[in-house]
Amino acid sequence: NDHLSGATAGVELFRRAAQSQQNQQDQQGRSDDTLADLTRRVEQDRDSLLQIMTDLGITPDRSKIALGWLAEKAGRLKPNGHLFSRSPLSDVLELESMLLGVRGKAACWRTLRALAETDQRLYTDHLDTLVERADHQCASLEEMRLTAATTTFGTERPTGR
């Protein structure tokens, strides 16, 4: 249920960030669906978590789901001098938060994958797919985070040194 709470907050954050990115791109006349695609996958991952919980006989705790939703909303309130708009650091901070959330999700999948060796209610192939997908999400988010950070701080993109 704690992971479900985090997944709920994560889905909300991904949706908000993807919408913000779409709005920025519409204004600039460009298009990049990477974050929108990641959002759809994160939503699917949350659905997978709910199915796994059902398979394990775990009832979703509605109060924890609500707390996750509220936590994401409360995270929007920050003293950054931009009460009704995004600060220059918003993209970087959101991407860092999303990356941390996906790393937590990957840890959950890896734990469940280890348990699947002895628990027939868990499906190793499905968990392998979820682990791989989380790893790809982390790589995409890290690339986007580095780009946002170098753009925000006014430096060129690092060359890997």
C-alpha positions as a Python dict, from the first residue, in 0.01 Angstrom:
ca = {
    (1, 'N'): (0, 0, 0),
    (2, 'D'): (292, 237, 58),
    (3, 'H'): (411, 176, -298),
    (4, 'L'): (56, 229, -421),
    (5, 'S'): (47, 563, -241),
    (6, 'G'): (377, 659, -403),
    (7, 'A'): (257, 536, -742),
    (8, 'T'): (-55, 751, -710),
    (9, 'A'): (156, 1059, -634),
    (10, 'G'): (391, 965, -917),
    (11, 'V'): (113, 934, -1174),
    (12, 'E'): (-19, 1277, -1074),
    (13, 'L'): (328, 1431, -1101),
    (14, 'F'): (391, 1271, -1441),
    (15, 'R'): (53, 1392, -1569),
    (16, 'R'): (116, 1747, -1451),
    (17, 'A'): (471, 1756, -1589),
    (18, 'A'): (360, 1612, -1924),
    (19, 'Q'): (82, 1871, -1950),
    (20, 'S'): (323, 2151, -1863),
    (21, 'Q'): (570, 2024, -2123),
    (22, 'Q'): (293, 2003, -2383),
    (23, 'N'): (189, 2362, -2308),
    (24, 'Q'): (549, 2483, -2343),
    (25, 'Q'): (591, 2294, -2671),
    (26, 'D'): (265, 2431, -2811),
    (27, 'Q'): (390, 2784, -2739),
    (28, 'Q'): (726, 2709, -2902),
    (29, 'G'): (583, 2518, -3199),
    (30, 'R'): (775, 2197, -3133),
    (31, 'S'): (682, 1844, -3032),
    (32, 'D'): (838, 1577, -2813),
    (33, 'D'): (612, 1302, -2677),
    (34, 'T'): (874, 1137, -2453),
    (35, 'L'): (721, 1255, -2127),
    (36, 'A'): (366, 1181, -2244),
    (37, 'D'): (476, 827, -2337),
    (38, 'L'): (645, 784, -1999),
    (39, 'T'): (326, 904, -1830),
    (40, 'R'): (122, 634, -2005),
    (41, 'R'): (372, 369, -1898),
    (42, 'V'): (374, 491, -1538),
    (43, 'E'): (-7, 471, -1538),
    (44, 'Q'): (18, 114, -1670),
    (45, 'D'): (273, 32, -1400),
    (46, 'R'): (35, 156, -1131),
    (47, 'D'): (-234, -68, -1282),
    (48, 'S'): (14, -358, -1271),
    (49, 'L'): (81, -288, -904),
    (50, 'L'): (-292, -297, -832),
    (51, 'Q'): (-320, -631, -1014),
    (52, 'I'): (-26, -774, -822),
    (53, 'M'): (-183, -659, -497),
    (54, 'T'): (-506, -836, -600),
    (55, 'D'): (-310, -1151, -688),
    (56, 'L'): (-148, -1140, -343),
    (57, 'G'): (-480, -1080, -168),
    (58, 'I'): (-386, -729, -55),
    (59, 'T'): (-672, -482, -36),
    (60, 'P'): (-580, -132, -154),
    (61, 'D'): (-597, 115, 134),
    (62, 'R'): (-808, 406, 6),
    (63, 'S'): (-668, 640, 270),
    (64, 'K'): (-312, 577, 151),
    (65, 'I'): (-420, 630, -209),
    (66, 'A'): (-572, 962, -105),
    (67, 'L'): (-256, 1055, 86),
    (68, 'G'): (-46, 992, -225),
    (69, 'W'): (-275, 1210, -430),
    (70, 'L'): (-270, 1485, -167),
    (71, 'A'): (108, 1462, -124),
    (72, 'E'): (160, 1539, -492),
    (73, 'K'): (-76, 1837, -469),
    (74, 'A'): (99, 1964, -156),
    (75, 'G'): (434, 1927, -331),
    (76, 'R'): (327, 2198, -572),
    (77, 'L'): (325, 2450, -287),
    (78, 'K'): (682, 2562, -247),
    (79, 'P'): (836, 2895, -154),
    (80, 'N'): (1013, 2952, -486),
    (81, 'G'): (894, 3305, -551),
    (82, 'H'): (653, 3181, -820),
    (83, 'L'): (321, 3130, -645),
    (84, 'F'): (107, 3090, -958),
    (85, 'S'): (367, 3004, -1219),
    (86, 'R'): (656, 2769, -1269),
    (87, 'S'): (998, 2868, -1144),
    (88, 'P'): (1306, 2824, -1365),
    (89, 'L'): (1393, 2515, -1157),
    (90, 'S'): (1050, 2349, -1186),
    (91, 'D'): (1148, 2118, -1472),
    (92, 'V'): (1467, 2005, -1299),
    (93, 'L'): (1298, 1943, -963),
    (94, 'E'): (1005, 1758, -1121),
    (95, 'L'): (1235, 1537, -1325),
    (96, 'E'): (1444, 1460, -1016),
    (97, 'S'): (1128, 1370, -823),
    (98, 'M'): (1003, 1150, -1106),
    (99, 'L'): (1342, 979, -1132),
    (100, 'L'): (1344, 905, -758),
    (101, 'G'): (991, 767, -781),
    (102, 'V'): (1077, 538, -1071),
    (103, 'R'): (1387, 414, -888),
    (104, 'G'): (1164, 330, -589),
    (105, 'K'): (922, 151, -820),
    (106, 'A'): (1210, -46, -973),
    (107, 'A'): (1320, -152, -623),
    (108, 'C'): (966, -277, -556),
    (109, 'W'): (963, -475, -882),
    (110, 'R'): (1304, -627, -802),
    (111, 'T'): (1187, -729, -455),
    (112, 'L'): (874, -889, -598),
    (113, 'R'): (1085, -1058, -866),
    (114, 'A'): (1303, -1217, -598),
    (115, 'L'): (992, -1332, -410),
    (116, 'A'): (847, -1476, -732),
    (117, 'E'): (1107, -1753, -715),
    (118, 'T'): (908, -1909, -431),
    (119, 'D'): (564, -1748, -458),
    (120, 'Q'): (352, -1888, -741),
    (121, 'R'): (111, -1595, -719),
    (122, 'L'): (378, -1374, -877),
    (123, 'Y'): (468, -1400, -1245),
    (124, 'T'): (840, -1381, -1316),
    (125, 'D'): (800, -1288, -1685),
    (126, 'H'): (571, -997, -1602),
    (127, 'L'): (802, -874, -1326),
    (128, 'D'): (1103, -903, -1557),
    (129, 'T'): (917, -679, -1804),
    (130, 'L'): (833, -429, -1529),
    (131, 'V'): (1196, -417, -1411),
    (132, 'E'): (1320, -363, -1766),
    (133, 'R'): (1059, -94, -1828),
    (134, 'A'): (1156, 87, -1506),
    (135, 'D'): (1521, 78, -1611),
    (136, 'H'): (1430, 235, -1947),
    (137, 'Q'): (1219, 497, -1770),
    (138, 'C'): (1513, 584, -1544),
    (139, 'A'): (1744, 623, -1844),
    (140, 'S'): (1496, 850, -2024),
    (141, 'L'): (1431, 1060, -1715),
    (142, 'E'): (1802, 1098, -1644),
    (143, 'E'): (1863, 1219, -1999),
    (144, 'M'): (1576, 1467, -1970),
    (145, 'R'): (1696, 1577, -1625),
    (146, 'L'): (2048, 1649, -1749),
    (147, 'T'): (1912, 1844, -2045),
    (148, 'A'): (1681, 2047, -1821),
    (149, 'A'): (1960, 2113, -1571),
    (150, 'T'): (2206, 2233, -1832),
    (151, 'T'): (1938, 2448, -1994),
    (152, 'T'): (1830, 2594, -1659),
    (153, 'F'): (2181, 2669, -1541),
    (154, 'G'): (2284, 2810, -1880),
    (155, 'T'): (2560, 2569, -1968),
    (156, 'E'): (2605, 2344, -2263),
    (157, 'R'): (2503, 1980, -2252),
    (158, 'P'): (2779, 1768, -2090),
    (159, 'T'): (2965, 1537, -2325),
    (160, 'G'): (2996, 1251, -2077),
    (161, 'R'): (3321, 1354, -1912),
}
